[in-house]
mmCIF file of C-alpha atoms in Angstrom:
data_model
loop_
_atom_site.group_PDB
_atom_site.id
_atom_site.type_symbol
_atom_site.label_atom_id
_atom_site.label_comp_id
_atom_site.label_asym_id
_atom_site.label_seq_id
_atom_site.Cartn_x
_atom_site.Cartn_y
_atom_site.Cartn_z
ATOM 1 C CA MET A 90 -1.430 -24.615 -35.344
ATOM 2 C CA LYS A 91 1.680 -22.496 -34.668
ATOM 3 C CA ARG A 92 0.698 -18.909 -33.740
ATOM 4 C CA ASP A 93 3.046 -16.204 -34.649
ATOM 5 C CA ILE A 94 2.383 -14.387 -31.025
ATOM 6 C CA THR A 95 1.972 -15.665 -27.373
ATOM 7 C CA VAL A 96 1.295 -12.334 -25.384
ATOM 8 C CA VAL A 97 1.067 -13.558 -21.885
ATOM 9 C CA GLY A 98 -0.690 -10.825 -19.536
ATOM 10 C CA GLY A 99 -3.792 -8.719 -20.710
ATOM 11 C CA GLY A 100 -2.221 -5.148 -18.371
ATOM 12 C CA PRO A 101 -1.937 -2.703 -20.352
ATOM 13 C CA ILE A 102 1.570 -3.659 -21.570
ATOM 14 C CA GLY A 103 0.520 -7.072 -22.465
ATOM 15 C CA LEU A 104 -2.652 -5.112 -24.421
ATOM 16 C CA PHE A 105 -0.500 -2.474 -26.408
ATOM 17 C CA VAL A 106 2.248 -5.305 -27.185
ATOM 18 C CA SER A 107 -0.674 -7.369 -28.196
ATOM 19 C CA SER A 108 -2.880 -4.498 -29.742
ATOM 20 C CA GLN A 109 0.186 -3.341 -32.172
ATOM 21 C CA LEU A 110 1.370 -6.854 -33.630
ATOM 22 C CA SER A 111 -1.692 -7.690 -34.683
ATOM 23 C CA LYS A 112 -2.344 -4.803 -35.996
ATOM 24 C CA MET A 113 0.519 -5.388 -38.915
ATOM 25 C CA GLY A 114 -0.915 -8.522 -40.048
ATOM 26 C CA PHE A 115 0.213 -11.065 -37.094
ATOM 27 C CA ASP A 116 -0.988 -13.695 -35.798
ATOM 28 C CA VAL A 117 -1.925 -12.877 -31.635
ATOM 29 C CA LEU A 118 -2.963 -14.719 -29.059
ATOM 30 C CA LEU A 119 -3.576 -12.721 -25.265
ATOM 31 C CA LEU A 120 -3.688 -15.124 -21.887
ATOM 32 C CA GLU A 121 -5.095 -13.363 -18.920
ATOM 33 C CA GLU A 122 -5.670 -15.449 -15.674
ATOM 34 C CA HIS A 123 -8.402 -13.362 -14.419
ATOM 35 C CA SER A 124 -12.061 -13.176 -15.480
ATOM 36 C CA GLU A 125 -11.968 -9.878 -16.696
ATOM 37 C CA ILE A 126 -9.307 -6.927 -17.895
ATOM 38 C CA GLY A 127 -8.889 -4.781 -15.717
ATOM 39 C CA ASN A 128 -9.531 -6.012 -12.166
ATOM 40 C CA PRO A 129 -8.323 -6.623 -9.582
ATOM 41 C CA SER A 130 -6.105 -3.359 -9.811
ATOM 42 C CA HIS A 131 -2.760 -2.317 -7.960
ATOM 43 C CA CYS A 132 -2.194 0.792 -9.614
ATOM 44 C CA GLY A 133 -2.347 4.273 -7.859
ATOM 45 C CA GLY A 134 -3.831 5.697 -11.220
ATOM 46 C CA LEU A 135 -1.556 8.635 -11.286
ATOM 47 C CA PHE A 136 -0.086 8.493 -14.675
ATOM 48 C CA SER A 137 1.960 11.131 -17.670
ATOM 49 C CA PRO A 138 0.678 12.309 -20.826
ATOM 50 C CA ARG A 139 3.346 10.805 -22.016
ATOM 51 C CA ILE A 140 0.855 7.214 -21.744
ATOM 52 C CA PHE A 141 -2.048 8.717 -23.447
ATOM 53 C CA GLU A 142 0.392 10.309 -26.356
ATOM 54 C CA ILE A 143 1.596 6.229 -26.937
ATOM 55 C CA THR A 144 -2.135 4.267 -26.144
ATOM 56 C CA GLY A 145 -4.000 6.936 -26.752
ATOM 57 C CA ARG A 146 -6.834 8.838 -24.239
ATOM 58 C CA GLY A 147 -8.762 6.252 -22.190
ATOM 59 C CA GLY A 148 -10.294 6.192 -18.824
ATOM 60 C CA VAL A 149 -8.780 9.923 -17.733
ATOM 61 C CA LEU A 150 -10.788 11.566 -14.815
ATOM 62 C CA HIS A 151 -9.394 14.837 -13.885
ATOM 63 C CA PRO A 152 -5.892 16.639 -14.198
ATOM 64 C CA ALA A 153 -3.098 16.574 -11.498
ATOM 65 C CA ARG A 154 -0.956 19.723 -10.996
ATOM 66 C CA LYS A 155 0.216 19.927 -7.587
ATOM 67 C CA ALA A 156 1.673 18.327 -4.954
ATOM 68 C CA ARG A 157 2.246 18.151 -1.113
ATOM 69 C CA ILE A 158 5.242 16.380 0.771
ATOM 70 C CA TYR A 159 4.893 16.212 4.235
ATOM 71 C CA ALA A 160 8.188 15.530 6.724
ATOM 72 C CA PRO A 161 7.687 13.505 8.987
ATOM 73 C CA ASN A 162 7.350 16.458 11.434
ATOM 74 C CA GLY A 163 4.165 17.709 9.587
ATOM 75 C CA VAL A 164 6.272 20.289 7.278
ATOM 76 C CA TYR A 165 5.468 20.292 4.589
ATOM 77 C CA ILE A 166 6.212 21.873 1.510
ATOM 78 C CA GLU A 167 3.746 23.220 -2.144
ATOM 79 C CA VAL A 168 5.272 22.691 -5.242
ATOM 80 C CA GLY A 169 3.731 22.784 -9.217
ATOM 81 C CA ASP A 170 1.355 25.086 -10.229
ATOM 82 C CA GLN A 171 -1.781 25.651 -13.260
ATOM 83 C CA LYS A 172 0.727 23.105 -15.601
ATOM 84 C CA ILE A 173 -1.248 20.236 -15.905
ATOM 85 C CA ARG A 174 1.430 17.600 -14.731
ATOM 86 C CA GLY A 175 -0.197 13.796 -15.141
ATOM 87 C CA TYR A 176 -4.195 12.878 -14.971
ATOM 88 C CA VAL A 177 -5.789 10.986 -12.292
ATOM 89 C CA VAL A 178 -7.193 7.696 -13.417
ATOM 90 C CA ASP A 179 -10.037 4.669 -13.921
ATOM 91 C CA ARG A 180 -7.349 1.598 -13.983
ATOM 92 C CA VAL A 181 -10.176 -0.536 -14.871
ATOM 93 C CA GLU A 182 -11.940 1.434 -18.041
ATOM 94 C CA PHE A 183 -7.858 2.589 -18.848
ATOM 95 C CA ASP A 184 -7.313 -1.031 -19.572
ATOM 96 C CA ARG A 185 -10.754 -2.077 -21.139
ATOM 97 C CA SER A 186 -9.393 0.486 -23.374
ATOM 98 C CA LEU A 187 -6.700 -0.375 -24.838
ATOM 99 C CA ALA A 188 -8.590 -4.211 -24.527
ATOM 100 C CA ARG A 189 -11.279 -2.933 -26.980
ATOM 101 C CA LYS A 190 -8.479 -1.126 -29.087
ATOM 102 C CA SER A 191 -6.774 -5.196 -29.091
ATOM 103 C CA ALA A 192 -9.957 -7.068 -29.879
ATOM 104 C CA GLU A 193 -10.777 -4.610 -33.504
ATOM 105 C CA ASN A 194 -7.437 -5.249 -34.711
ATOM 106 C CA GLY A 195 -7.802 -9.107 -34.300
ATOM 107 C CA VAL A 196 -6.117 -9.921 -31.485
ATOM 108 C CA ASP A 197 -7.012 -13.308 -29.909
ATOM 109 C CA ILE A 198 -8.140 -12.355 -26.130
ATOM 110 C CA HIS A 199 -8.424 -15.429 -23.709
ATOM 111 C CA LEU A 200 -9.889 -14.479 -20.198
ATOM 112 C CA LYS A 201 -9.715 -17.343 -16.993
ATOM 113 C CA GLU A 202 -6.903 -18.814 -18.545
ATOM 114 C CA ARG A 203 -3.337 -19.042 -16.643
ATOM 115 C CA VAL A 204 0.078 -20.356 -17.566
ATOM 116 C CA LYS A 205 1.391 -22.753 -16.395
ATOM 117 C CA LYS A 206 4.226 -23.533 -17.401
ATOM 118 C CA VAL A 207 6.661 -22.129 -20.951
ATOM 119 C CA ASN A 208 8.504 -23.837 -22.462
ATOM 120 C CA TYR A 209 9.428 -22.480 -25.712
ATOM 121 C CA PRO A 210 7.659 -22.790 -28.029
ATOM 122 C CA ARG A 211 5.074 -24.446 -26.367
ATOM 123 C CA VAL A 212 2.735 -22.590 -24.016
ATOM 124 C CA VAL A 213 0.980 -24.811 -20.471
ATOM 125 C CA THR A 214 -1.922 -23.511 -19.090
ATOM 126 C CA THR A 215 -5.222 -24.196 -17.712
ATOM 127 C CA GLN A 216 -7.295 -24.656 -20.340
ATOM 128 C CA GLY A 217 -4.930 -26.239 -23.275
ATOM 129 C CA GLU A 218 -1.342 -26.227 -24.805
ATOM 130 C CA TYR A 219 0.237 -23.481 -27.750
ATOM 131 C CA GLU A 220 2.552 -23.178 -30.283
ATOM 132 C CA SER A 221 3.603 -20.091 -30.896
ATOM 133 C CA ARG A 222 7.159 -18.637 -32.581
ATOM 134 C CA VAL A 223 7.444 -16.011 -30.325
ATOM 135 C CA ILE A 224 6.173 -15.768 -26.670
ATOM 136 C CA ILE A 225 5.878 -12.161 -24.594
ATOM 137 C CA GLY A 226 5.844 -12.123 -20.876
ATOM 138 C CA CYS A 227 3.949 -9.334 -19.934
ATOM 139 C CA GLU A 228 2.032 -10.467 -16.381
ATOM 140 C CA GLY A 229 3.833 -8.446 -14.321
ATOM 141 C CA ILE A 230 6.324 -9.341 -11.013
ATOM 142 C CA ASN A 231 5.637 -13.590 -10.822
ATOM 143 C CA SER A 232 6.507 -13.813 -14.584
ATOM 144 C CA VAL A 233 6.300 -17.282 -15.514
ATOM 145 C CA VAL A 234 8.473 -16.624 -19.155
ATOM 146 C CA ARG A 235 10.708 -15.113 -17.037
ATOM 147 C CA ARG A 236 11.160 -18.070 -15.006
ATOM 148 C CA SER A 237 11.539 -20.771 -17.752
ATOM 149 C CA MET A 238 14.331 -18.388 -19.273
ATOM 150 C CA GLY A 239 16.423 -19.130 -15.966
ATOM 151 C CA ILE A 240 16.141 -15.281 -15.366
ATOM 152 C CA ARG A 241 15.893 -13.825 -11.437
ATOM 153 C CA ALA A 242 13.402 -11.576 -10.157
ATOM 154 C CA PRO A 243 14.360 -8.002 -9.445
ATOM 155 C CA GLN A 244 14.017 -7.387 -5.984
ATOM 156 C CA ILE A 245 9.868 -6.539 -4.643
ATOM 157 C CA LEU A 246 8.430 -3.701 -2.958
ATOM 158 C CA PRO A 247 5.571 -4.686 -1.046
ATOM 159 C CA ALA A 248 2.496 -2.137 -1.344
ATOM 160 C CA VAL A 249 -0.703 -1.658 0.050
ATOM 161 C CA GLN A 250 -3.924 0.614 -0.874
ATOM 162 C CA ALA A 251 -7.286 1.700 -0.156
ATOM 163 C CA VAL A 252 -9.976 2.968 -1.157
ATOM 164 C CA THR A 253 -11.312 5.353 0.812
ATOM 165 C CA ARG A 254 -13.353 7.974 1.040
ATOM 166 C CA TYR A 255 -11.372 11.507 2.182
ATOM 167 C CA GLU A 256 -12.519 14.977 1.555
ATOM 168 C CA VAL A 257 -9.173 16.566 0.276
ATOM 169 C CA GLU A 258 -7.932 20.259 0.003
ATOM 170 C CA ARG A 259 -8.218 20.145 -3.511
ATOM 171 C CA GLU A 260 -8.857 17.255 -6.335
ATOM 172 C CA ASP A 261 -5.947 18.368 -8.483
ATOM 173 C CA MET A 262 -3.550 17.777 -5.781
ATOM 174 C CA VAL A 263 -1.076 14.669 -4.902
ATOM 175 C CA TYR A 264 -0.462 14.723 -0.744
ATOM 176 C CA VAL A 265 2.515 12.608 -0.634
ATOM 177 C CA PHE A 266 3.941 11.587 3.187
ATOM 178 C CA THR A 267 7.300 10.168 4.352
ATOM 179 C CA GLY A 268 9.614 8.882 7.177
ATOM 180 C CA SER A 269 9.439 6.177 8.988
ATOM 181 C CA TRP A 270 6.053 5.788 10.791
ATOM 182 C CA VAL A 271 4.819 6.029 7.399
ATOM 183 C CA ALA A 272 6.501 3.687 5.363
ATOM 184 C CA PRO A 273 9.809 2.959 6.154
ATOM 185 C CA GLU A 274 12.164 3.548 3.572
ATOM 186 C CA PHE A 275 9.852 4.577 0.597
ATOM 187 C CA PHE A 276 5.891 6.550 0.467
ATOM 188 C CA GLY A 277 2.524 6.723 1.105
ATOM 189 C CA TRP A 278 0.350 8.131 -0.755
ATOM 190 C CA VAL A 279 -3.053 10.035 -1.046
ATOM 191 C CA ILE A 280 -4.166 10.685 -4.686
ATOM 192 C CA PRO A 281 -8.051 11.550 -4.703
ATOM 193 C CA ILE A 282 -10.223 10.426 -7.545
ATOM 194 C CA TYR A 283 -14.138 11.785 -7.147
ATOM 195 C CA ASP A 284 -16.738 12.875 -5.228
ATOM 196 C CA ASN A 285 -14.340 13.285 -2.011
ATOM 197 C CA LEU A 286 -13.164 9.121 -2.242
ATOM 198 C CA ALA A 287 -9.011 8.847 -2.910
ATOM 199 C CA ARG A 288 -6.404 6.221 -2.921
ATOM 200 C CA VAL A 289 -4.398 5.646 -0.003
ATOM 201 C CA GLY A 290 -1.363 3.413 0.216
ATOM 202 C CA LEU A 291 1.791 2.973 0.225
ATOM 203 C CA ALA A 292 4.853 0.814 0.292
ATOM 204 C CA SER A 293 6.882 -0.430 2.209
ATOM 205 C CA TYR A 294 9.579 -3.341 2.686
ATOM 206 C CA SER A 295 8.516 -4.584 5.869
ATOM 207 C CA HIS A 296 4.701 -4.449 7.572
ATOM 208 C CA SER A 297 2.647 -2.687 4.920
ATOM 209 C CA TRP A 298 -0.212 -3.238 5.390
ATOM 210 C CA GLU A 299 0.264 -1.834 9.345
ATOM 211 C CA HIS A 300 1.613 0.723 8.174
ATOM 212 C CA LEU A 301 -1.431 1.675 6.452
ATOM 213 C CA LYS A 302 -3.647 1.192 9.004
ATOM 214 C CA ALA A 303 -1.604 3.385 10.724
ATOM 215 C CA LEU A 304 -1.584 6.058 8.581
ATOM 216 C CA MET A 305 -5.534 5.838 8.292
ATOM 217 C CA ARG A 306 -5.336 6.174 12.045
ATOM 218 C CA LYS A 307 -4.015 9.140 11.565
ATOM 219 C CA LEU A 308 -6.030 10.572 8.519
ATOM 220 C CA LYS A 309 -8.985 9.330 10.226
ATOM 221 C CA ILE A 310 -10.245 7.395 7.220
ATOM 222 C CA LYS A 311 -11.890 3.238 6.970
ATOM 223 C CA PRO A 312 -11.261 1.721 3.494
ATOM 224 C CA LEU A 313 -13.936 0.986 1.538
ATOM 225 C CA SER A 314 -11.432 -1.346 -0.559
ATOM 226 C CA VAL A 315 -8.202 -2.752 -0.731
ATOM 227 C CA VAL A 316 -5.408 -4.638 -2.669
ATOM 228 C CA GLY A 317 -1.675 -5.385 -2.279
ATOM 229 C CA GLY A 318 0.948 -5.643 -4.739
ATOM 230 C CA GLY A 319 4.599 -5.327 -5.106
ATOM 231 C CA ILE A 320 7.500 -3.413 -6.822
ATOM 232 C CA PRO A 321 9.703 -4.455 -8.895
ATOM 233 C CA ILE A 322 13.077 -2.924 -7.423
ATOM 234 C CA GLY A 323 15.694 -3.181 -10.547
ATOM 235 C CA THR A 324 16.038 -4.177 -13.844
ATOM 236 C CA VAL A 325 17.057 -8.182 -14.559
ATOM 237 C CA ALA A 326 20.046 -9.180 -15.948
ATOM 238 C CA ARG A 327 18.203 -10.351 -19.449
ATOM 239 C CA THR A 328 15.484 -9.275 -20.778
ATOM 240 C CA TYR A 329 15.649 -11.800 -24.269
ATOM 241 C CA ALA A 330 16.021 -15.919 -24.604
ATOM 242 C CA ARG A 331 15.488 -17.323 -27.655
ATOM 243 C CA GLY A 332 12.170 -16.940 -29.454
ATOM 244 C CA MET A 333 11.382 -14.977 -26.024
ATOM 245 C CA LEU A 334 10.959 -11.267 -24.747
ATOM 246 C CA ILE A 335 10.084 -10.167 -21.559
ATOM 247 C CA VAL A 336 8.535 -7.140 -21.002
ATOM 248 C CA GLY A 337 7.344 -4.086 -18.120
ATOM 249 C CA ASP A 338 7.222 -5.446 -14.207
ATOM 250 C CA ALA A 339 8.331 -8.551 -15.575
ATOM 251 C CA ALA A 340 11.610 -7.171 -16.606
ATOM 252 C CA GLY A 341 11.684 -4.838 -13.439
ATOM 253 C CA GLN A 342 11.305 -1.565 -15.857
ATOM 254 C CA VAL A 343 9.884 0.564 -12.925
ATOM 255 C CA LYS A 344 10.942 3.451 -12.101
ATOM 256 C CA ALA A 345 12.841 2.676 -8.361
ATOM 257 C CA THR A 346 12.416 6.434 -7.314
ATOM 258 C CA SER A 347 7.918 6.537 -7.231
ATOM 259 C CA GLY A 348 6.937 2.776 -7.983
ATOM 260 C CA GLY A 349 6.215 4.181 -11.675
ATOM 261 C CA GLY A 350 6.137 1.433 -14.593
ATOM 262 C CA VAL A 351 3.180 2.418 -17.245
ATOM 263 C CA TYR A 352 4.864 4.750 -19.347
ATOM 264 C CA THR A 353 8.972 3.239 -18.991
ATOM 265 C CA GLY A 354 6.894 -0.705 -19.566
ATOM 266 C CA LEU A 355 5.276 1.416 -22.943
ATOM 267 C CA LEU A 356 8.364 2.725 -24.134
ATOM 268 C CA SER A 357 9.918 -1.211 -23.278
ATOM 269 C CA ALA A 358 7.229 -2.462 -25.537
ATOM 270 C CA LYS A 359 7.156 -0.244 -28.330
ATOM 271 C CA CYS A 360 11.231 -1.932 -28.638
ATOM 272 C CA ALA A 361 9.431 -5.502 -28.078
ATOM 273 C CA VAL A 362 6.874 -4.505 -30.893
ATOM 274 C CA GLU A 363 10.060 -3.545 -33.149
ATOM 275 C CA ALA A 364 12.275 -6.701 -32.254
ATOM 276 C CA THR A 365 9.404 -9.112 -32.333
ATOM 277 C CA ALA A 366 8.533 -7.376 -36.037
ATOM 278 C CA ASN A 367 11.460 -7.975 -37.359
ATOM 279 C CA ALA A 368 11.999 -11.866 -35.997
ATOM 280 C CA LEU A 369 8.671 -12.813 -37.774
ATOM 281 C CA GLU A 370 10.143 -11.100 -41.024
ATOM 282 C CA ARG A 371 13.529 -12.727 -40.920
ATOM 283 C CA GLY A 372 11.844 -16.238 -39.665
ATOM 284 C CA ASP A 373 14.966 -15.636 -37.052
ATOM 285 C CA TYR A 374 13.487 -15.718 -33.583
ATOM 286 C CA SER A 375 17.487 -16.736 -31.553
ATOM 287 C CA GLU A 376 18.870 -14.914 -29.150
ATOM 288 C CA GLU A 377 21.261 -13.078 -31.049
ATOM 289 C CA SER A 378 17.643 -11.805 -33.206
ATOM 290 C CA LEU A 379 15.757 -10.782 -30.442
ATOM 291 C CA SER A 380 18.893 -8.772 -28.069
ATOM 292 C CA SER A 381 17.806 -5.998 -30.432
ATOM 293 C CA TYR A 382 14.847 -5.588 -28.362
ATOM 294 C CA GLU A 383 16.907 -5.039 -24.942
ATOM 295 C CA THR A 384 19.636 -2.778 -26.603
ATOM 296 C CA CYS A 385 16.596 -0.555 -27.630
ATOM 297 C CA TRP A 386 14.796 -0.454 -24.590
ATOM 298 C CA ARG A 387 18.057 0.494 -22.403
ATOM 299 C CA SER A 388 18.900 3.682 -25.025
ATOM 300 C CA ARG A 389 15.479 5.022 -24.050
ATOM 301 C CA ILE A 390 14.922 4.096 -21.019
ATOM 302 C CA GLY A 391 17.741 2.995 -19.600
ATOM 303 C CA LYS A 392 19.489 5.501 -17.975
ATOM 304 C CA GLU A 393 16.473 6.963 -16.375
ATOM 305 C CA LEU A 394 15.785 3.909 -14.400
ATOM 306 C CA LYS A 395 19.426 3.325 -13.253
ATOM 307 C CA ASN A 396 19.805 6.801 -11.859
ATOM 308 C CA ALA A 397 16.163 6.241 -10.078
ATOM 309 C CA LEU A 398 17.501 3.179 -8.862
ATOM 310 C CA PHE A 399 20.854 4.531 -7.571
ATOM 311 C CA LEU A 400 18.581 7.367 -5.756
ATOM 312 C CA HIS A 401 16.152 4.533 -4.492
ATOM 313 C CA ARG A 402 19.126 3.076 -2.106
ATOM 314 C CA ILE A 403 19.986 6.549 -1.793
ATOM 315 C CA TYR A 404 16.803 7.533 -0.371
ATOM 316 C CA ARG A 405 16.136 4.162 1.733
ATOM 317 C CA LYS A 406 18.942 5.475 3.991
ATOM 318 C CA ILE A 407 17.564 8.587 5.278
ATOM 319 C CA ARG A 408 16.218 8.785 8.611
ATOM 320 C CA ASP A 409 13.299 11.371 10.205
ATOM 321 C CA GLU A 410 15.432 14.133 11.087
ATOM 322 C CA GLU A 411 17.056 13.940 8.352
ATOM 323 C CA PHE A 412 14.060 14.234 6.221
ATOM 324 C CA ASN A 413 12.819 16.882 8.483
ATOM 325 C CA LYS A 414 15.551 18.953 7.594
ATOM 326 C CA ILE A 415 15.612 18.032 3.782
ATOM 327 C CA ILE A 416 12.078 19.713 3.491
ATOM 328 C CA GLU A 417 12.537 22.298 5.550
ATOM 329 C CA THR A 418 15.663 23.529 3.344
ATOM 330 C CA LEU A 419 13.765 22.908 -0.117
ATOM 331 C CA ARG A 420 10.336 25.324 0.965
ATOM 332 C CA ASP A 421 13.524 27.360 -0.448
ATOM 333 C CA GLU A 422 11.662 29.836 -2.853
ATOM 334 C CA SER A 423 14.669 29.562 -5.444
ATOM 335 C CA ILE A 424 14.287 25.229 -5.004
ATOM 336 C CA ILE A 425 10.992 25.429 -5.655
ATOM 337 C CA LYS A 426 11.483 27.700 -9.037
ATOM 338 C CA ILE A 427 13.897 24.148 -9.961
ATOM 339 C CA ILE A 428 10.875 21.871 -9.263
ATOM 340 C CA ASN A 429 8.329 23.276 -11.015
ATOM 341 C CA ARG A 430 10.185 23.939 -14.019
ATOM 342 C CA TYR A 431 12.390 20.450 -14.405
ATOM 343 C CA GLY A 432 9.604 18.188 -11.640
ATOM 344 C CA ASP A 433 8.562 15.510 -14.063
ATOM 345 C CA ILE A 434 6.827 12.407 -13.401
ATOM 346 C CA ASP A 435 8.731 10.264 -15.738
ATOM 347 C CA TYR A 436 12.156 11.481 -15.322
ATOM 348 C CA PRO A 437 12.222 12.114 -11.945
ATOM 349 C CA SER A 438 16.203 12.013 -11.746
ATOM 350 C CA ARG A 439 16.424 14.900 -13.462
ATOM 351 C CA VAL A 440 14.845 17.533 -11.701
ATOM 352 C CA VAL A 441 16.677 15.837 -8.236
ATOM 353 C CA PHE A 442 20.160 16.565 -9.753
ATOM 354 C CA LYS A 443 19.063 20.026 -10.916
ATOM 355 C CA ILE A 444 18.503 20.645 -7.136
ATOM 356 C CA LEU A 445 21.462 18.786 -6.102
ATOM 357 C CA ARG A 446 23.569 20.608 -8.124
ATOM 358 C CA LYS A 447 21.648 24.104 -6.232
ATOM 359 C CA LYS A 448 21.924 23.501 -3.026
ATOM 360 C CA PRO A 449 25.021 20.485 -2.184
ATOM 361 C CA SER A 450 24.356 21.029 1.507
ATOM 362 C CA LEU A 451 21.556 19.072 0.898
ATOM 363 C CA LEU A 452 24.233 16.003 0.742
ATOM 364 C CA ARG A 453 24.903 16.554 4.236
ATOM 365 C CA TYR A 454 22.118 14.636 5.452
ATOM 366 C CA LEU A 455 22.771 12.201 2.330
ATOM 367 C CA SER A 456 24.825 9.265 1.583
ATOM 368 C CA ILE A 457 26.328 10.223 -1.586
ATOM 369 C CA PRO A 458 30.543 9.244 -1.499
ATOM 370 C CA ALA A 459 32.066 12.523 -3.211
ATOM 371 C CA ARG A 460 32.561 10.033 -6.056
ATOM 372 C CA LEU A 461 29.747 9.524 -6.616
ATOM 373 C CA TYR A 462 28.559 12.955 -6.664
ATOM 374 C CA ARG A 463 31.121 14.015 -9.109
ATOM 375 C CA THR A 464 29.967 10.752 -11.332
ATOM 376 C CA GLN A 465 26.565 10.606 -10.841
ATOM 377 C CA ILE A 466 25.189 13.795 -9.656
ATOM 378 C CA LEU A 467 27.579 16.028 -11.798
ATOM 379 C CA ALA A 468 28.128 14.494 -14.759
ATOM 380 C CA SER A 469 23.957 13.992 -15.106
ATOM 381 C CA ASP A 470 21.708 15.676 -17.234
ATOM 382 C CA ARG A 471 24.632 17.968 -19.182
#
């Protein structure tokens, strides 16, 4: 029997796509390689409120209002106020809440079934073989669906995170650490969970585990559990083919500034649902038919992803002494007001560009050619 849709990957993006399409009346099969939804979780679990506007509320632990950002020399700035900027989430429970909705909407969920090969319209797994009119790859950075489309993978930034006992000053504050001693070319973080438990992690292009051990020694903490993963940096060249789409981490739809991909993936997932439903209703699964998916997500989130990649490449070049000067400059009360007014977990480039327009003196610490300053920053967000 040929299915309407096979969704590969039971994370938030795959669960949302499958749930929405099944709710429309389509026959949807979802394949997840792990034995349970939500485990293992590689996510920092800091979500924007916009995510819950899309998925509904699930797995929320507590709000996040503030952030403390440390320079390599230990000087820091605090940003935020009483406004809720995000929520710390139990990712296992969040994923399972989406799985329950998917099951209620009629999705046929197969756990512990790894996809070995995709040759449209066939999907070969460890348990059998299926045929579908549309195949949607939501299985992350090692996407089998993407490989079958002949699309090159994005660059991967290794990340590692531990759950540890750590007594923080405020449960609603996130802590960020910059500098080569903690996470060369990216940053480290502490995200309070509850009862003096926290997620402590970082990402770095080299020796991420060694750097995390150094950070934990600095903080005088020991890990209770450790997980590793990868952050895709930059979107892939194309996200559709005949009868196939890739969404989320598989497509590199992740903010290179922060590594966050749930909101951007869900926005893209809504586009995938629209394109797939239209293709099935017309009975046309050609590349041309499914290309509307890419047009849609690029128009909705493509600019922010492009800006994030631009800023990521600049960030990678900043040296410790420059970080120290940047943090010192940002301690200006007028800059803190800009951050508190315009800071947005989903669209971080907007506040960065506003700061650079307000304080062009920061450019001396950044490798931004004058031409790019004019075209990328002064022209942005106007």
